[in-house]
Amino acid sequence: MPTKAKNPHLPLGDHKTAPWYGKDILSIKQFSRADLEYIIRVAHEMRIMVERIGTFDLLKGKILANLFYEPSTRTSSSFMAAMERLGGAVIPINEVKYSSVAKGESLPDTVRTLGCYADVIVLRHPDVGAAALAAKYAGKPVINAGDGVGEHPTQALLDAFTIREELGRLDNLTVTMLGDLKYGRTVHSLARLLTQFIGIKLNYISPDILPMPKDVMDEVAQKGLPQNEYSTLDKVLPETDVLYVTRVQKERFDDHAVYEKVKSAFVITPEVMKSAKKEMIVMHPLPRVTEISMEFDEDPRAAYFRQMEYGLYVRMALLAMVLGKA
Ligand code: NCD
């Protein structure tokens, strides 16, 4: 198996103390609480820098390959914007149908290729484990931007940053996850991330056929977090600090009729939110379809558009980390 070529172009000494230099980001399980706090600190600095000066040259001369085998708006464009705001450049491959993938090229060969041209590869792929496979062959750090129904670690990191920026803490929270918990990879990563904090209580609400997977629940249980499944929101909404809503993942259904049956099982409206606290937030990784009504968007508790902005700062932090500059 090829080993990762350590980037020879970084100024000597520059990366020696950077613990994430050259590392892959494949799963949220890689991060300790101290790591999470560090990322949040760096992301906060990135926020201040963007607000003050917009673009700066921390990663000047570095190249990101942005390889997306599944649709994306936010993840793809925020990684591109992150790299460009840090002064780097991007090879965007959003339409794999126009790349050699359409000629039948394997994932290992595609990432081997991109590893020759880029310093870091961001990958979204429909198969669980694709990012880990790519990391074996790329020769450069690979960042998992979603591997099928597996994980979406950078989303969980930006979700954590959102909670910290909005509520000022990541401990002592009741987090209610609502929607497609089976196929929604963001909640798999976020539930795992929250096990690093104390006083967290998790509530899961989903259509019967879309529960939180057993392996995720087992991991959460092992860390001793209380977690409960409900079929309706009304009982837990009044105690909820973070309501994390997800889209029913249409693309994961073989039977369209089944999707149609469950797609609008839960809809957040101003009326529904009357029983929620004043000091709480509603999050959503987006895109939203029908699960949050647009009438709720003006409510100060609606944090989902701020959440996507926070994604830029977190992805800037991650790129700077794996390229040895943070
Ligand atoms: C999510 C994803 O791709 O898993 N989107 C995102 O990255 N912001 C959620 C979704 O597609 O529903």
Short mmCIF file of C-alpha atoms and ligand atoms in Angstrom, two decimals:
data_model
loop_
_atom_site.label_atom_id
_atom_site.label_comp_id
_atom_site.label_asym_id
_atom_site.label_seq_id
_atom_site.Cartn_x
_atom_site.Cartn_y
_atom_site.Cartn_z
CA MET A 1 0.00 0.00 0.00
CA PRO A 2 1.44 3.41 -0.90
CA THR A 3 2.32 5.60 2.04
CA LYS A 4 1.28 9.25 2.25
CA ALA A 5 3.90 11.48 0.70
CA LYS A 6 4.57 14.14 3.26
CA ASN A 7 4.25 17.48 1.57
CA PRO A 8 7.80 18.56 0.75
CA HIS A 9 6.83 22.11 -0.15
CA LEU A 10 5.86 23.39 3.27
CA PRO A 11 8.49 25.66 4.81
CA LEU A 12 10.68 23.65 7.18
CA GLY A 13 9.41 23.55 10.71
CA ASP A 14 6.08 24.93 9.69
CA HIS A 15 4.17 21.69 10.13
CA LYS A 16 6.21 20.03 12.87
CA THR A 17 3.83 21.07 15.61
CA ALA A 18 0.63 20.76 13.57
CA PRO A 19 -1.00 17.53 14.83
CA TRP A 20 -3.40 17.21 11.89
CA TYR A 21 -0.80 17.80 9.21
CA GLY A 22 -1.16 15.20 6.44
CA LYS A 23 -4.01 13.36 8.23
CA ASP A 24 -7.21 12.09 6.62
CA ILE A 25 -10.56 13.14 8.05
CA LEU A 26 -12.75 10.08 7.56
CA SER A 27 -14.95 9.72 10.65
CA ILE A 28 -16.04 11.84 13.56
CA LYS A 29 -14.71 9.04 15.78
CA GLN A 30 -11.17 10.35 15.14
CA PHE A 31 -11.78 13.42 17.28
CA SER A 32 -11.32 13.72 21.03
CA ARG A 33 -13.04 16.44 22.99
CA ALA A 34 -9.79 18.43 22.98
CA ASP A 35 -9.62 18.09 19.17
CA LEU A 36 -13.20 19.33 18.85
CA GLU A 37 -12.49 22.30 21.05
CA TYR A 38 -9.38 23.08 19.03
CA ILE A 39 -11.30 22.98 15.73
CA ILE A 40 -13.98 25.24 17.17
CA ARG A 41 -11.29 27.71 18.26
CA VAL A 42 -9.61 27.73 14.85
CA ALA A 43 -12.99 28.05 13.09
CA HIS A 44 -13.81 30.99 15.32
CA GLU A 45 -10.54 32.65 14.31
CA MET A 46 -11.37 31.99 10.66
CA ARG A 47 -14.74 33.67 11.19
CA ILE A 48 -13.06 36.76 12.59
CA MET A 49 -10.53 36.85 9.74
CA VAL A 50 -13.23 36.51 7.06
CA GLU A 51 -15.31 39.22 8.70
CA ARG A 52 -12.29 41.51 8.95
CA ILE A 53 -10.40 40.91 5.72
CA GLY A 54 -12.36 38.39 3.63
CA THR A 55 -9.51 36.53 1.90
CA PHE A 56 -5.95 35.90 3.10
CA ASP A 57 -2.98 33.88 1.94
CA LEU A 58 -2.59 31.13 4.55
CA LEU A 59 -2.79 28.37 1.91
CA LYS A 60 -1.36 30.25 -1.04
CA GLY A 61 0.01 27.82 -3.59
CA LYS A 62 -1.98 24.86 -2.25
CA ILE A 63 -4.49 22.96 -4.38
CA LEU A 64 -7.69 21.20 -3.32
CA ALA A 65 -9.34 18.53 -5.51
CA ASN A 66 -13.07 18.63 -4.81
CA LEU A 67 -14.42 15.27 -6.02
CA PHE A 68 -18.18 14.81 -5.80
CA TYR A 69 -19.93 11.62 -6.99
CA GLU A 70 -23.23 12.72 -5.39
CA PRO A 71 -25.13 16.02 -5.65
CA SER A 72 -24.07 18.85 -3.36
CA THR A 73 -24.54 22.60 -3.08
CA ARG A 74 -23.30 23.62 0.38
CA THR A 75 -20.56 21.09 1.08
CA SER A 76 -19.01 21.43 -2.35
CA SER A 77 -19.21 25.20 -2.63
CA SER A 78 -18.19 25.84 0.98
CA PHE A 79 -15.03 23.74 0.53
CA MET A 80 -14.27 25.67 -2.66
CA ALA A 81 -14.91 29.01 -0.99
CA ALA A 82 -12.87 27.92 2.04
CA MET A 83 -9.85 27.09 -0.12
CA GLU A 84 -10.12 30.30 -2.11
CA ARG A 85 -10.58 32.46 0.98
CA LEU A 86 -7.31 30.97 2.24
CA GLY A 87 -5.59 31.91 -1.01
CA GLY A 88 -5.47 28.39 -2.46
CA ALA A 89 -6.85 26.95 -5.69
CA VAL A 90 -9.44 24.27 -6.46
CA ILE A 91 -9.84 21.49 -9.03
CA PRO A 92 -13.62 21.07 -9.04
CA ILE A 93 -14.96 17.70 -10.20
CA ASN A 94 -18.65 17.89 -9.50
CA GLU A 95 -19.85 16.17 -12.60
CA VAL A 96 -18.04 12.88 -12.55
CA LYS A 97 -19.86 12.06 -15.78
CA TYR A 98 -17.47 14.44 -17.52
CA SER A 99 -14.39 12.90 -15.89
CA SER A 100 -12.73 9.54 -16.58
CA VAL A 101 -15.11 7.99 -14.02
CA ALA A 102 -17.57 7.88 -16.94
CA LYS A 103 -15.03 5.73 -18.79
CA GLY A 104 -15.08 3.22 -15.97
CA GLU A 105 -12.11 4.42 -13.94
CA SER A 106 -12.00 3.03 -10.39
CA LEU A 107 -12.05 5.23 -7.30
CA PRO A 108 -8.47 4.23 -6.36
CA ASP A 109 -7.17 5.26 -9.79
CA THR A 110 -9.13 8.51 -9.81
CA VAL A 111 -7.82 9.59 -6.40
CA ARG A 112 -4.29 8.43 -7.27
CA THR A 113 -4.50 10.80 -10.21
CA LEU A 114 -5.82 13.72 -8.19
CA GLY A 115 -3.21 13.05 -5.53
CA CYS A 116 -0.55 13.86 -8.17
CA TYR A 117 -2.01 17.31 -8.80
CA ALA A 118 -3.56 18.39 -5.51
CA ASP A 119 -2.42 18.71 -1.88
CA VAL A 120 -5.74 17.57 -0.38
CA ILE A 121 -8.80 15.72 -1.71
CA VAL A 122 -12.39 16.26 -0.57
CA LEU A 123 -14.58 13.30 -1.54
CA ARG A 124 -18.32 12.68 -1.55
CA HIS A 125 -19.36 9.22 -2.70
CA PRO A 126 -22.49 7.03 -2.49
CA ASP A 127 -20.69 4.05 -0.89
CA VAL A 128 -20.08 3.66 2.84
CA GLY A 129 -16.32 3.41 3.35
CA ALA A 130 -15.44 5.11 0.05
CA ALA A 131 -13.43 7.85 1.75
CA ALA A 132 -11.40 5.28 3.72
CA LEU A 133 -10.73 3.37 0.50
CA ALA A 134 -9.70 6.56 -1.29
CA ALA A 135 -7.38 7.48 1.58
CA LYS A 136 -5.40 4.27 1.00
CA TYR A 137 -4.54 5.27 -2.55
CA ALA A 138 -4.55 9.05 -2.70
CA GLY A 139 -1.09 9.79 -1.33
CA LYS A 140 -2.56 13.02 0.04
CA PRO A 141 -5.02 13.71 2.85
CA VAL A 142 -8.62 12.77 2.07
CA ILE A 143 -11.55 14.55 3.72
CA ASN A 144 -14.83 12.62 3.81
CA ALA A 145 -17.61 14.91 2.58
CA GLY A 146 -20.25 12.18 2.97
CA ASP A 147 -19.92 8.44 2.25
CA GLY A 148 -23.40 7.16 1.39
CA VAL A 149 -25.44 6.48 4.51
CA GLY A 150 -22.22 6.30 6.55
CA GLU A 151 -20.80 9.51 7.95
CA HIS A 152 -20.48 13.20 7.22
CA PRO A 153 -17.83 14.28 9.72
CA THR A 154 -17.27 17.83 8.48
CA GLN A 155 -21.01 18.49 8.75
CA ALA A 156 -20.98 17.26 12.36
CA LEU A 157 -18.05 19.57 13.09
CA LEU A 158 -19.88 22.55 11.65
CA ASP A 159 -22.99 21.48 13.57
CA ALA A 160 -20.95 21.51 16.79
CA PHE A 161 -19.53 24.92 15.89
CA THR A 162 -23.07 26.17 15.24
CA ILE A 163 -24.29 24.97 18.64
CA ARG A 164 -21.31 26.59 20.37
CA GLU A 165 -21.68 29.89 18.54
CA GLU A 166 -25.45 30.01 19.01
CA LEU A 167 -25.96 28.60 22.50
CA GLY A 168 -22.51 29.18 23.97
CA ARG A 169 -21.98 25.60 25.12
CA LEU A 170 -21.78 21.96 24.03
CA ASP A 171 -22.41 20.41 27.44
CA ASN A 172 -25.75 20.05 29.22
CA LEU A 173 -28.01 20.00 26.18
CA THR A 174 -31.11 18.11 25.17
CA VAL A 175 -30.73 17.40 21.47
CA THR A 176 -33.73 16.11 19.55
CA MET A 177 -33.07 14.57 16.15
CA LEU A 178 -36.08 14.43 13.86
CA GLY A 179 -36.70 12.92 10.44
CA ASP A 180 -34.80 10.29 8.47
CA LEU A 181 -32.41 9.01 11.11
CA LYS A 182 -31.72 5.78 9.22
CA TYR A 183 -30.27 7.19 6.02
CA GLY A 184 -29.37 10.68 7.24
CA ARG A 185 -25.60 10.46 7.62
CA THR A 186 -25.34 13.83 9.33
CA VAL A 187 -27.16 12.61 12.44
CA HIS A 188 -24.97 9.49 12.59
CA SER A 189 -21.89 11.70 12.85
CA LEU A 190 -23.49 14.27 15.15
CA ALA A 191 -24.77 11.67 17.67
CA ARG A 192 -21.24 10.21 17.83
CA LEU A 193 -19.69 13.66 18.24
CA LEU A 194 -22.01 14.55 21.11
CA THR A 195 -20.78 11.55 23.12
CA GLN A 196 -17.64 13.65 23.82
CA PHE A 197 -19.64 16.11 25.93
CA ILE A 198 -21.32 15.87 29.30
CA GLY A 199 -24.94 16.24 30.28
CA ILE A 200 -26.17 15.45 26.75
CA LYS A 201 -29.56 13.83 26.34
CA LEU A 202 -30.54 12.54 22.90
CA ASN A 203 -34.11 12.14 21.64
CA TYR A 204 -34.83 10.44 18.31
CA ILE A 205 -38.06 10.92 16.40
CA SER A 206 -38.55 9.30 13.01
CA PRO A 207 -41.08 7.40 10.92
CA ASP A 208 -41.09 3.74 12.13
CA ILE A 209 -39.12 2.57 9.12
CA LEU A 210 -36.36 5.20 9.48
CA PRO A 211 -34.96 4.80 13.03
CA MET A 212 -31.45 5.67 14.22
CA PRO A 213 -29.25 2.66 13.28
CA LYS A 214 -28.46 0.19 16.03
CA ASP A 215 -24.69 0.54 15.68
CA VAL A 216 -24.90 4.29 16.33
CA MET A 217 -27.26 3.77 19.29
CA ASP A 218 -24.95 1.10 20.71
CA GLU A 219 -21.97 3.47 20.52
CA VAL A 220 -23.94 6.23 22.22
CA ALA A 221 -25.11 3.78 24.92
CA GLN A 222 -21.55 2.61 25.53
CA LYS A 223 -20.56 6.19 26.31
CA GLY A 224 -23.42 6.30 28.83
CA LEU A 225 -25.57 8.98 27.18
CA PRO A 226 -29.32 8.77 27.77
CA GLN A 227 -31.18 8.31 24.48
CA ASN A 228 -34.84 7.71 23.81
CA GLU A 229 -36.98 7.07 20.73
CA TYR A 230 -40.39 8.71 20.30
CA SER A 231 -43.00 8.65 17.56
CA THR A 232 -44.14 12.25 18.07
CA LEU A 233 -42.43 15.53 18.87
CA ASP A 234 -44.87 17.10 21.37
CA LYS A 235 -43.57 15.29 24.45
CA VAL A 236 -39.93 16.32 24.05
CA LEU A 237 -40.13 19.66 22.26
CA PRO A 238 -40.58 21.79 25.43
CA GLU A 239 -37.29 20.47 26.92
CA THR A 240 -35.31 20.60 23.66
CA ASP A 241 -32.29 22.91 23.30
CA VAL A 242 -31.37 21.81 19.78
CA LEU A 243 -33.97 20.49 17.37
CA TYR A 244 -32.00 18.90 14.51
CA VAL A 245 -34.29 18.26 11.54
CA THR A 246 -33.32 16.09 8.57
CA ARG A 247 -34.72 15.51 5.09
CA VAL A 248 -36.12 12.09 4.21
CA GLN A 249 -33.32 10.85 1.93
CA LYS A 250 -35.26 10.13 -1.25
CA GLU A 251 -32.19 8.85 -3.12
CA ARG A 252 -31.73 5.95 -0.64
CA PHE A 253 -35.20 4.44 -1.27
CA ASP A 254 -35.67 1.54 -3.73
CA ASP A 255 -39.45 1.88 -3.60
CA HIS A 256 -40.69 5.36 -4.46
CA ALA A 257 -44.14 4.65 -2.97
CA VAL A 258 -42.55 4.06 0.43
CA TYR A 259 -40.72 7.40 0.18
CA GLU A 260 -43.98 9.18 -0.71
CA LYS A 261 -45.64 7.71 2.38
CA VAL A 262 -43.05 8.99 4.84
CA LYS A 263 -41.62 12.10 3.21
CA SER A 264 -43.83 14.55 5.08
CA ALA A 265 -44.31 12.62 8.31
CA PHE A 266 -43.04 15.61 10.34
CA VAL A 267 -43.29 19.28 9.42
CA ILE A 268 -41.97 22.10 11.62
CA THR A 269 -44.25 25.15 11.51
CA PRO A 270 -44.56 28.29 13.68
CA GLU A 271 -47.61 26.61 15.26
CA VAL A 272 -45.66 23.45 16.20
CA MET A 273 -42.84 25.59 17.63
CA LYS A 274 -45.15 27.40 20.07
CA SER A 275 -44.41 24.84 22.77
CA ALA A 276 -40.60 25.10 22.35
CA LYS A 277 -38.33 27.21 24.56
CA LYS A 278 -37.42 30.75 23.56
CA GLU A 279 -33.73 30.02 24.01
CA MET A 280 -33.23 27.06 21.68
CA ILE A 281 -32.26 26.53 18.06
CA VAL A 282 -33.64 24.64 15.09
CA MET A 283 -30.91 23.20 12.86
CA HIS A 284 -31.01 21.41 9.50
CA PRO A 285 -28.03 20.36 7.33
CA LEU A 286 -30.07 21.41 4.29
CA PRO A 287 -31.37 20.98 1.65
CA ARG A 288 -34.84 21.13 3.16
CA VAL A 289 -37.79 19.83 1.22
CA THR A 290 -41.05 19.96 3.19
CA GLU A 291 -39.89 19.23 6.75
CA ILE A 292 -39.56 22.88 7.85
CA SER A 293 -42.14 25.33 6.55
CA MET A 294 -40.80 28.59 5.10
CA GLU A 295 -43.02 30.52 7.51
CA PHE A 296 -40.65 29.49 10.29
CA ASP A 297 -37.56 30.97 8.58
CA GLU A 298 -37.99 34.43 10.15
CA ASP A 299 -38.07 33.02 13.69
CA PRO A 300 -34.81 33.87 15.55
CA ARG A 301 -34.59 30.23 16.62
CA ALA A 302 -34.28 29.15 12.97
CA ALA A 303 -30.49 28.65 12.86
CA TYR A 304 -30.20 26.63 9.63
CA PHE A 305 -29.09 29.47 7.36
CA ARG A 306 -26.54 30.68 9.89
CA GLN A 307 -25.45 27.05 10.21
CA MET A 308 -24.46 26.87 6.55
CA GLU A 309 -22.38 30.04 6.89
CA TYR A 310 -20.56 28.49 9.87
CA GLY A 311 -19.67 25.61 7.53
CA LEU A 312 -17.31 27.91 5.64
CA TYR A 313 -15.28 28.71 8.77
CA VAL A 314 -15.08 25.08 9.90
CA ARG A 315 -13.94 23.92 6.46
CA MET A 316 -11.32 26.68 6.38
CA ALA A 317 -10.08 25.42 9.75
CA LEU A 318 -9.94 21.81 8.54
CA LEU A 319 -8.06 22.65 5.34
CA ALA A 320 -5.56 24.74 7.29
CA MET A 321 -5.11 21.85 9.76
CA VAL A 322 -4.49 19.06 7.29
CA LEU A 323 -2.16 21.29 5.27
CA GLY A 324 -0.07 22.02 8.35
CA LYS A 325 -1.02 25.65 8.87
CA ALA A 326 -3.08 25.40 12.05
C1 NCD B 1 -26.61 16.59 3.85
C2 NCD B 1 -25.92 15.42 3.20
O1 NCD B 1 -25.45 15.50 2.05
O2 NCD B 1 -25.84 14.40 3.87
N1 NCD B 1 -26.41 17.79 3.16
C3 NCD B 1 -25.30 18.55 3.40
O3 NCD B 1 -24.18 18.09 3.26
N2 NCD B 1 -25.48 19.78 3.87
C4 NCD B 1 -28.02 16.34 4.17
C5 NCD B 1 -28.98 15.94 3.08
O4 NCD B 1 -28.61 15.77 1.92
O5 NCD B 1 -30.15 15.79 3.40
#
